[in-house]
mmCIF file of C-alpha atoms and ligand atoms in Angstrom:
data_model
loop_
_atom_site.group_PDB
_atom_site.id
_atom_site.type_symbol
_atom_site.label_atom_id
_atom_site.label_comp_id
_atom_site.label_asym_id
_atom_site.label_seq_id
_atom_site.Cartn_x
_atom_site.Cartn_y
_atom_site.Cartn_z
ATOM 1 C CA MET A 1 27.693 12.290 -25.138
ATOM 2 C CA VAL A 2 24.840 14.637 -24.276
ATOM 3 C CA ASP A 3 25.914 17.628 -22.077
ATOM 4 C CA LEU A 4 24.965 16.514 -18.305
ATOM 5 C CA PRO A 5 23.252 19.136 -15.378
ATOM 6 C CA THR A 6 25.290 20.425 -12.794
ATOM 7 C CA PHE A 7 24.892 21.224 -9.443
ATOM 8 C CA SER A 8 24.347 25.115 -10.355
ATOM 9 C CA ASP A 9 21.721 23.939 -12.674
ATOM 10 C CA VAL A 10 20.112 22.240 -9.365
ATOM 11 C CA GLU A 11 20.910 25.422 -7.414
ATOM 12 C CA ALA A 12 18.966 27.558 -10.048
ATOM 13 C CA ALA A 13 15.932 25.731 -9.935
ATOM 14 C CA ALA A 14 15.809 25.698 -6.134
ATOM 15 C CA GLU A 15 15.526 29.304 -6.657
ATOM 16 C CA ARG A 16 12.812 28.955 -9.170
ATOM 17 C CA LEU A 17 10.788 26.639 -7.074
ATOM 18 C CA ARG A 18 11.270 29.056 -3.766
ATOM 19 C CA GLY A 19 7.593 30.032 -2.228
ATOM 20 C CA VAL A 20 6.049 27.468 -5.251
ATOM 21 C CA ALA A 21 7.141 24.065 -3.732
ATOM 22 C CA HIS A 22 6.426 23.171 -0.244
ATOM 23 C CA ILE A 23 9.603 22.701 1.794
ATOM 24 C CA THR A 24 8.769 19.306 3.080
ATOM 25 C CA PRO A 25 9.571 18.077 6.568
ATOM 26 C CA VAL A 26 12.267 15.938 7.381
ATOM 27 C CA MET A 27 11.046 13.163 10.024
ATOM 28 C CA ARG A 28 12.817 10.747 12.401
ATOM 29 C CA SER A 29 11.668 7.825 14.153
ATOM 30 C CA GLN A 30 13.325 6.363 17.532
ATOM 31 C CA THR A 31 12.525 3.175 16.841
ATOM 32 C CA LEU A 32 14.041 2.974 13.757
ATOM 33 C CA ASP A 33 17.101 4.575 14.757
ATOM 34 C CA HIS A 34 17.457 2.141 17.887
ATOM 35 C CA ARG A 35 17.175 -1.147 15.668
ATOM 36 C CA LEU A 36 19.972 0.238 12.964
ATOM 37 C CA GLY A 37 21.837 1.863 15.597
ATOM 38 C CA ALA A 38 21.848 4.990 12.949
ATOM 39 C CA LYS A 39 20.580 8.433 12.927
ATOM 40 C CA VAL A 40 18.093 7.943 10.090
ATOM 41 C CA VAL A 41 16.528 11.233 8.420
ATOM 42 C CA PHE A 42 13.796 11.016 5.996
ATOM 43 C CA LYS A 43 12.760 13.426 3.473
ATOM 44 C CA CYS A 44 9.002 13.614 3.273
ATOM 45 C CA GLU A 45 7.980 14.131 -0.525
ATOM 46 C CA ASN A 46 5.029 12.537 -0.077
ATOM 47 C CA LEU A 47 3.825 15.856 1.575
ATOM 48 C CA GLN A 48 5.093 17.627 -1.329
ATOM 49 C CA ARG A 49 2.528 19.312 -3.870
ATOM 50 C CA MET A 50 0.509 16.649 -5.587
ATOM 51 C CA GLY A 51 1.910 13.930 -3.344
ATOM 52 C CA ALA A 52 5.315 13.495 -4.928
ATOM 53 C CA PHE A 53 8.824 15.059 -5.682
ATOM 54 C CA LYS A 54 7.790 15.167 -9.338
ATOM 55 C CA PHE A 55 6.180 18.448 -8.958
ATOM 56 C CA ARG A 56 9.789 20.150 -8.371
ATOM 57 C CA GLY A 57 11.174 18.764 -11.572
ATOM 58 C CA ALA A 58 8.208 19.424 -13.773
ATOM 59 C CA TYR A 59 7.710 23.256 -12.442
ATOM 60 C CA ASN A 60 11.355 23.621 -13.115
ATOM 61 C CA ALA A 61 11.386 22.780 -16.298
ATOM 62 C CA LEU A 62 8.223 24.562 -17.359
ATOM 63 C CA SER A 63 9.301 27.946 -15.575
ATOM 64 C CA ARG A 64 12.227 27.821 -18.080
ATOM 65 C CA PHE A 65 9.614 27.882 -21.506
ATOM 66 C CA ASP A 66 10.024 30.818 -23.505
ATOM 67 C CA ALA A 67 6.888 33.038 -24.397
ATOM 68 C CA THR A 68 6.066 31.121 -27.560
ATOM 69 C CA GLN A 69 6.347 27.594 -25.774
ATOM 70 C CA ARG A 70 4.160 29.108 -23.014
ATOM 71 C CA LYS A 71 1.467 30.245 -25.367
ATOM 72 C CA ALA A 72 1.403 26.607 -26.891
ATOM 73 C CA GLY A 73 1.733 24.879 -24.001
ATOM 74 C CA VAL A 74 3.520 21.467 -23.031
ATOM 75 C CA ILE A 75 2.965 17.584 -23.761
ATOM 76 C CA THR A 76 4.045 14.153 -21.852
ATOM 77 C CA PHE A 77 2.969 11.048 -21.872
ATOM 78 C CA SER A 78 2.300 9.289 -18.278
ATOM 79 C CA SER A 79 -0.234 8.108 -16.284
ATOM 80 C CA GLY A 80 1.568 8.509 -13.039
ATOM 81 C CA ASN A 81 2.670 11.324 -10.754
ATOM 82 C CA HIS A 82 4.544 12.950 -13.840
ATOM 83 C CA ALA A 83 1.137 13.559 -15.227
ATOM 84 C CA GLN A 84 -0.326 15.411 -12.039
ATOM 85 C CA ALA A 85 2.940 17.094 -11.835
ATOM 86 C CA ILE A 86 2.888 18.712 -15.273
ATOM 87 C CA ALA A 87 -0.534 19.247 -15.172
ATOM 88 C CA LEU A 88 -0.035 21.347 -11.836
ATOM 89 C CA SER A 89 2.714 23.126 -13.028
ATOM 90 C CA ALA A 90 0.806 24.342 -16.315
ATOM 91 C CA LYS A 91 -2.017 25.568 -14.166
ATOM 92 C CA LEU A 92 0.159 27.666 -11.828
ATOM 93 C CA LEU A 93 2.012 28.860 -14.916
ATOM 94 C CA ASP A 94 -1.042 29.483 -16.828
ATOM 95 C CA MET A 95 -0.236 27.440 -19.670
ATOM 96 C CA PRO A 96 -2.199 24.500 -22.019
ATOM 97 C CA ALA A 97 -0.904 21.048 -20.770
ATOM 98 C CA VAL A 98 -2.032 17.850 -22.834
ATOM 99 C CA ILE A 99 -1.202 14.480 -21.132
ATOM 100 C CA VAL A 100 -1.312 11.180 -23.168
ATOM 101 C CA MET A 101 -2.826 8.439 -21.102
ATOM 102 C CA PRO A 102 -3.758 5.001 -21.936
ATOM 103 C CA GLU A 103 -7.529 4.630 -22.256
ATOM 104 C CA ASP A 104 -7.414 1.947 -19.449
ATOM 105 C CA ALA A 105 -5.707 4.214 -16.958
ATOM 106 C CA PRO A 106 -7.445 4.280 -13.407
ATOM 107 C CA GLN A 107 -10.276 6.553 -13.241
ATOM 108 C CA ALA A 108 -9.053 8.283 -10.279
ATOM 109 C CA LYS A 109 -5.758 9.200 -11.803
ATOM 110 C CA LEU A 110 -7.411 10.411 -15.181
ATOM 111 C CA ALA A 111 -10.098 12.727 -12.911
ATOM 112 C CA ALA A 112 -6.689 14.135 -10.911
ATOM 113 C CA THR A 113 -5.036 15.046 -13.965
ATOM 114 C CA ARG A 114 -8.255 16.517 -15.726
ATOM 115 C CA ALA A 115 -9.121 18.449 -12.287
ATOM 116 C CA TYR A 116 -5.663 20.304 -12.637
ATOM 117 C CA GLY A 117 -6.880 21.513 -15.909
ATOM 118 C CA ALA A 118 -5.069 19.745 -18.420
ATOM 119 C CA GLU A 119 -6.424 18.012 -21.589
ATOM 120 C CA VAL A 120 -6.235 14.190 -21.695
ATOM 121 C CA VAL A 121 -5.627 12.528 -24.941
ATOM 122 C CA MET A 122 -6.159 8.912 -24.475
ATOM 123 C CA TYR A 123 -4.601 5.849 -26.558
ATOM 124 C CA ASP A 124 -4.920 2.305 -26.869
ATOM 125 C CA ARG A 125 -1.911 0.593 -25.377
ATOM 126 C CA TYR A 126 -2.325 -2.499 -27.327
ATOM 127 C CA LYS A 127 -2.607 -0.652 -30.907
ATOM 128 C CA GLN A 128 -0.866 2.555 -30.440
ATOM 129 C CA ASP A 129 2.869 3.639 -29.853
ATOM 130 C CA ARG A 130 2.294 6.474 -27.092
ATOM 131 C CA GLU A 131 5.815 8.209 -27.945
ATOM 132 C CA ALA A 132 5.406 8.421 -31.410
ATOM 133 C CA LEU A 133 1.613 9.760 -30.934
ATOM 134 C CA THR A 134 2.938 12.407 -28.624
ATOM 135 C CA ARG A 135 5.592 13.606 -30.943
ATOM 136 C CA ASP A 136 3.038 13.808 -33.791
ATOM 137 C CA LEU A 137 0.467 15.941 -31.241
ATOM 138 C CA ALA A 138 3.758 17.999 -30.234
ATOM 139 C CA GLN A 139 4.430 18.492 -33.863
ATOM 140 C CA LEU A 140 1.030 19.518 -35.152
ATOM 141 C CA ARG A 141 0.207 21.846 -31.963
ATOM 142 C CA GLY A 142 3.588 23.232 -31.458
ATOM 143 C CA LEU A 143 3.786 21.722 -27.974
ATOM 144 C CA THR A 144 6.997 21.388 -25.857
ATOM 145 C CA LEU A 145 7.628 17.726 -24.830
ATOM 146 C CA ILE A 146 8.786 17.259 -21.328
ATOM 147 C CA PRO A 147 9.564 13.533 -20.625
ATOM 148 C CA PRO A 148 9.321 11.889 -17.144
ATOM 149 C CA TYR A 149 12.804 11.932 -16.239
ATOM 150 C CA ASP A 150 15.606 12.207 -19.028
ATOM 151 C CA HIS A 151 15.866 15.836 -19.482
ATOM 152 C CA PRO A 152 18.170 18.283 -17.784
ATOM 153 C CA ASP A 153 15.757 20.628 -16.087
ATOM 154 C CA VAL A 154 13.646 17.784 -14.836
ATOM 155 C CA ILE A 155 17.017 16.331 -13.349
ATOM 156 C CA ALA A 156 17.751 19.504 -11.481
ATOM 157 C CA GLY A 157 14.349 20.008 -10.450
ATOM 158 C CA GLN A 158 14.257 16.770 -8.881
ATOM 159 C CA GLY A 159 17.741 17.374 -7.261
ATOM 160 C CA THR A 160 16.216 20.177 -4.914
ATOM 161 C CA ALA A 161 14.691 17.521 -2.884
ATOM 162 C CA ALA A 162 18.165 16.222 -1.439
ATOM 163 C CA LEU A 163 19.702 19.887 -1.577
ATOM 164 C CA GLU A 164 16.904 20.804 0.938
ATOM 165 C CA LEU A 165 17.272 17.364 3.063
ATOM 166 C CA ILE A 166 21.091 18.288 3.749
ATOM 167 C CA GLN A 167 20.340 22.123 4.307
ATOM 168 C CA GLN A 168 17.506 20.796 7.076
ATOM 169 C CA ALA A 169 19.537 17.889 8.526
ATOM 170 C CA GLY A 170 23.386 18.446 7.996
ATOM 171 C CA GLU A 171 25.883 16.368 5.975
ATOM 172 C CA LEU A 172 25.065 12.965 5.486
ATOM 173 C CA ASP A 173 26.972 9.404 5.104
ATOM 174 C CA VAL A 174 24.796 7.509 3.211
ATOM 175 C CA LEU A 175 21.647 8.636 0.922
ATOM 176 C CA LEU A 176 19.025 6.288 -0.045
ATOM 177 C CA VAL A 177 16.918 7.101 -3.391
ATOM 178 C CA PRO A 178 13.999 5.404 -4.888
ATOM 179 C CA LEU A 179 15.219 4.898 -8.600
ATOM 180 C CA GLY A 180 12.609 4.359 -11.667
ATOM 181 C CA GLY A 181 14.243 6.413 -14.871
ATOM 182 C CA GLY A 182 16.912 7.946 -12.529
ATOM 183 C CA GLY A 183 15.624 11.657 -12.509
ATOM 184 C CA LEU A 184 15.417 11.747 -9.120
ATOM 185 C CA LEU A 185 18.471 9.872 -8.529
ATOM 186 C CA SER A 186 20.582 11.558 -10.597
ATOM 187 C CA GLY A 187 19.471 15.021 -9.464
ATOM 188 C CA SER A 188 20.084 13.730 -5.632
ATOM 189 C CA ALA A 189 23.641 12.757 -6.600
ATOM 190 C CA LEU A 190 24.337 16.059 -8.175
ATOM 191 C CA ALA A 191 23.386 17.822 -4.927
ATOM 192 C CA ALA A 192 25.017 15.344 -2.351
ATOM 193 C CA ARG A 193 28.117 15.281 -4.184
ATOM 194 C CA ALA A 194 28.117 19.187 -3.895
ATOM 195 C CA THR A 195 26.973 19.613 -0.338
ATOM 196 C CA SER A 196 27.779 16.660 1.282
ATOM 197 C CA PRO A 197 31.128 15.276 -0.287
ATOM 198 C CA GLN A 198 31.268 12.354 1.862
ATOM 199 C CA CYS A 199 28.231 11.012 1.208
ATOM 200 C CA LYS A 200 27.850 7.513 -0.268
ATOM 201 C CA ILE A 201 24.720 7.470 -2.672
ATOM 202 C CA TYR A 202 22.518 4.614 -3.170
ATOM 203 C CA GLY A 203 19.603 4.030 -6.045
ATOM 204 C CA VAL A 204 17.077 1.588 -4.693
ATOM 205 C CA GLU A 205 14.873 -0.246 -7.159
ATOM 206 C CA PRO A 206 12.448 -3.249 -7.090
ATOM 207 C CA GLU A 207 13.889 -6.418 -7.176
ATOM 208 C CA ALA A 208 11.921 -7.517 -10.273
ATOM 209 C CA GLY A 209 13.262 -4.797 -12.241
ATOM 210 C CA ASN A 210 16.858 -4.160 -11.824
ATOM 211 C CA ASP A 211 17.730 -2.557 -14.739
ATOM 212 C CA GLY A 212 19.579 0.290 -13.268
ATOM 213 C CA GLN A 213 21.862 -2.423 -11.294
ATOM 214 C CA GLN A 214 22.512 -3.908 -14.260
ATOM 215 C CA SER A 215 23.079 -1.038 -16.581
ATOM 216 C CA LEU A 216 25.685 0.095 -13.863
ATOM 217 C CA ARG A 217 27.432 -3.414 -13.917
ATOM 218 C CA ALA A 218 27.346 -3.181 -17.640
ATOM 219 C CA GLY A 219 28.624 0.042 -18.297
ATOM 220 C CA GLN A 220 26.153 0.866 -20.932
ATOM 221 C CA ILE A 221 22.111 1.138 -20.435
ATOM 222 C CA VAL A 222 20.117 -2.222 -20.104
ATOM 223 C CA HIS A 223 16.937 -2.515 -21.068
ATOM 224 C CA ILE A 224 14.106 -5.003 -19.532
ATOM 225 C CA GLN A 225 10.418 -5.798 -20.229
ATOM 226 C CA THR A 226 8.048 -3.765 -17.960
ATOM 227 C CA PRO A 227 8.708 -5.367 -14.286
ATOM 228 C CA GLN A 228 6.013 -6.814 -12.361
ATOM 229 C CA THR A 229 6.117 -4.834 -8.869
ATOM 230 C CA ILE A 230 3.678 -2.841 -6.766
ATOM 231 C CA ALA A 231 6.200 -0.172 -7.083
ATOM 232 C CA ASP A 232 4.672 1.556 -10.098
ATOM 233 C CA GLY A 233 6.534 4.338 -10.018
ATOM 234 C CA ALA A 234 9.575 2.444 -10.769
ATOM 235 C CA GLN A 235 8.118 0.309 -13.575
ATOM 236 C CA THR A 236 10.707 1.949 -16.036
ATOM 237 C CA GLN A 237 12.320 -0.116 -18.589
ATOM 238 C CA HIS A 238 15.439 1.804 -18.814
ATOM 239 C CA LEU A 239 17.538 4.855 -17.808
ATOM 240 C CA GLY A 240 17.917 7.707 -19.991
ATOM 241 C CA GLN A 241 21.196 9.196 -21.603
ATOM 242 C CA TYR A 242 21.215 11.945 -19.233
ATOM 243 C CA THR A 243 20.394 9.941 -15.628
ATOM 244 C CA PHE A 244 22.867 7.375 -16.783
ATOM 245 C CA GLY A 245 25.316 9.957 -17.465
ATOM 246 C CA VAL A 246 25.259 11.325 -13.615
ATOM 247 C CA ILE A 247 24.388 7.826 -11.822
ATOM 248 C CA GLN A 248 27.434 6.217 -13.626
ATOM 249 C CA ARG A 249 30.072 8.950 -12.499
ATOM 250 C CA ASP A 250 28.507 9.992 -9.239
ATOM 251 C CA VAL A 251 26.375 6.857 -7.634
ATOM 252 C CA THR A 252 28.007 4.552 -5.037
ATOM 253 C CA ASP A 253 25.584 1.462 -6.345
ATOM 254 C CA ILE A 254 22.070 0.503 -6.755
ATOM 255 C CA LEU A 255 20.292 -2.030 -4.493
ATOM 256 C CA THR A 256 17.057 -3.626 -4.822
ATOM 257 C CA ALA A 257 14.037 -4.396 -2.699
ATOM 258 C CA SER A 258 11.419 -6.866 -2.797
ATOM 259 C CA ASP A 259 7.413 -5.866 -3.046
ATOM 260 C CA GLN A 260 7.057 -7.853 0.398
ATOM 261 C CA GLN A 261 9.957 -5.685 1.933
ATOM 262 C CA LEU A 262 8.127 -2.606 0.358
ATOM 263 C CA ILE A 263 4.861 -3.905 2.306
ATOM 264 C CA GLU A 264 6.762 -4.144 5.579
ATOM 265 C CA ALA A 265 8.347 -0.480 5.322
ATOM 266 C CA MET A 266 4.796 0.770 4.139
ATOM 267 C CA GLN A 267 3.272 -0.572 7.504
ATOM 268 C CA PHE A 268 6.274 0.996 9.489
ATOM 269 C CA PHE A 269 5.684 4.427 8.008
ATOM 270 C CA ALA A 270 1.537 3.873 8.720
ATOM 271 C CA GLU A 271 1.512 2.556 12.092
ATOM 272 C CA ARG A 272 5.165 4.028 13.518
ATOM 273 C CA MET A 273 5.348 7.416 11.675
ATOM 274 C CA LYS A 274 1.377 8.168 10.895
ATOM 275 C CA ILE A 275 2.392 8.963 7.350
ATOM 276 C CA VAL A 276 0.841 7.638 3.962
ATOM 277 C CA VAL A 277 3.535 6.504 1.700
ATOM 278 C CA GLU A 278 3.176 4.795 -2.019
ATOM 279 C CA PRO A 279 4.933 1.641 -2.638
ATOM 280 C CA THR A 280 7.705 3.136 -4.714
ATOM 281 C CA GLY A 281 8.157 5.776 -1.970
ATOM 282 C CA CYS A 282 8.893 2.604 0.487
ATOM 283 C CA LEU A 283 12.204 1.613 -1.402
ATOM 284 C CA GLY A 284 14.630 3.823 0.621
ATOM 285 C CA LEU A 285 13.266 2.527 4.038
ATOM 286 C CA ALA A 286 13.419 -1.213 2.298
ATOM 287 C CA ALA A 287 16.745 -1.141 1.614
ATOM 288 C CA ALA A 288 17.965 0.498 4.795
ATOM 289 C CA CYS A 289 16.472 -2.357 6.919
ATOM 290 C CA HIS A 290 17.812 -5.000 4.815
ATOM 291 C CA ALA A 291 21.399 -3.305 4.111
ATOM 292 C CA GLN A 292 24.227 -6.243 3.761
ATOM 293 C CA GLN A 293 26.450 -3.674 5.255
ATOM 294 C CA SER A 294 25.742 -2.329 9.002
ATOM 295 C CA LEU A 295 24.712 1.272 9.203
ATOM 296 C CA SER A 296 25.421 1.366 12.643
ATOM 297 C CA GLY A 297 26.957 4.832 13.567
ATOM 298 C CA LEU A 298 26.097 6.432 10.405
ATOM 299 C CA ARG A 299 24.155 9.582 9.575
ATOM 300 C CA VAL A 300 21.358 7.961 6.727
ATOM 301 C CA GLY A 301 19.159 10.087 4.333
ATOM 302 C CA VAL A 302 16.129 8.079 2.795
ATOM 303 C CA ILE A 303 14.076 10.241 0.567
ATOM 304 C CA ILE A 304 10.366 9.407 0.796
ATOM 305 C CA SER A 305 9.433 9.976 -2.951
ATOM 306 C CA GLY A 306 5.632 10.208 -2.972
ATOM 307 C CA GLY A 307 2.313 9.153 -1.303
ATOM 308 C CA ASN A 308 -0.197 8.825 -3.912
ATOM 309 C CA VAL A 309 -1.966 5.381 -3.235
ATOM 310 C CA ASP A 310 -5.557 3.985 -3.947
ATOM 311 C CA MET A 311 -6.614 3.673 -0.295
ATOM 312 C CA ARG A 312 -8.282 0.327 -0.803
ATOM 313 C CA ARG A 313 -5.375 -1.486 -1.949
ATOM 314 C CA PHE A 314 -3.474 0.861 0.658
ATOM 315 C CA GLY A 315 -5.920 -0.661 3.440
ATOM 316 C CA GLN A 316 -5.015 -4.268 2.038
ATOM 317 C CA TRP A 317 -1.426 -3.845 2.357
ATOM 318 C CA LEU A 318 -1.504 -2.412 5.660
ATOM 319 C CA THR A 319 -3.405 -5.361 6.878
ATOM 320 C CA GLN A 320 -1.436 -8.128 5.149
ATOM 321 C CA ALA A 321 0.776 -10.263 6.949
HETATM 322 C C1 PLP B 1 8.630 8.554 -10.533
HETATM 323 C C2 PLP B 1 8.775 8.268 -9.383
HETATM 324 C C3 PLP B 1 9.847 7.669 -8.800
HETATM 325 C C4 PLP B 1 10.991 7.550 -9.703
HETATM 326 O O1 PLP B 1 11.676 8.413 -9.958
HETATM 327 P P1 PLP B 1 12.803 8.707 -11.205
HETATM 328 O O2 PLP B 1 13.010 9.890 -11.599
HETATM 329 O O3 PLP B 1 11.648 7.971 -12.722
HETATM 330 O O4 PLP B 1 13.777 7.803 -10.857
HETATM 331 C C5 PLP B 1 9.976 7.229 -7.694
HETATM 332 N N1 PLP B 1 8.841 7.487 -6.370
HETATM 333 C C6 PLP B 1 7.847 8.138 -7.050
HETATM 334 C C7 PLP B 1 6.589 8.086 -6.080
HETATM 335 C C8 PLP B 1 7.509 8.389 -8.334
HETATM 336 O O5 PLP B 1 6.542 9.167 -8.821
#
């Protein structure tokens, strides 16, 4: 068994992020509250630096490096929001960053990561094992690997979003959190357990990739093939040792949402609330709108995890029936 992070790690992360991460706004919608008969509060991490909550975990992890680690720098493998979060955090902390990305990653993502000053190392996703490549490079150059979710400092940093939400909006009855590898969900669970003890905590993952739900039912980490879903931030194949440990202990249940439900939620955010939310960021609202149990009379927190979406696809989704 690994040593799981605790609520005091989340509090320490919040201290490190003070004045660096944005205190993102909490938004409400009268229309939605009427529809559900609930009080719904949205934590807008789509408005966080670099456009997603991942800045919190990355910056927290990097700010704990010692002098030797800082000098050599950080390495990670990701083509998504974690890559940009590491790149921006490394730039702010003035350390080198190496990001291992597939050579067919979207040009916009490569460009954004390089724009933050990171060195991008490309690999062939059909011929090379990215984790082995990353480990070899780390060894060779003395870099510290910070993975996208299964790391205590990453989890503690991600937990500061829910901590902030409860500080801003008060105690909750239900908290809905997008779920990929579980960094955000496990951190949120640590924060909510401590600051809103009555709160039921739910992870929400894509219907096509419900490995988290399966893992919770099975009592062990279930691995799946990369799922086909528009929620690219939650296309993970399995939870991690740390994230599963916390999820198993502190999370009430794991729900799912279909791609069609995500598109409807994205349209609601754009039309009613005037905000840009990426598909993965829509998981919480989709689950609230399709909940098996009534949310009537409840205080419901929803974490909007990110807003990084290709504008052409966004336009297509908004106009889709
Ligand atoms: C990474 C990510 C998630 C999933 O977070 P995990 O910590 O991997 O569970 C959800 N939404 C967005 C926007 C993300 O970038």
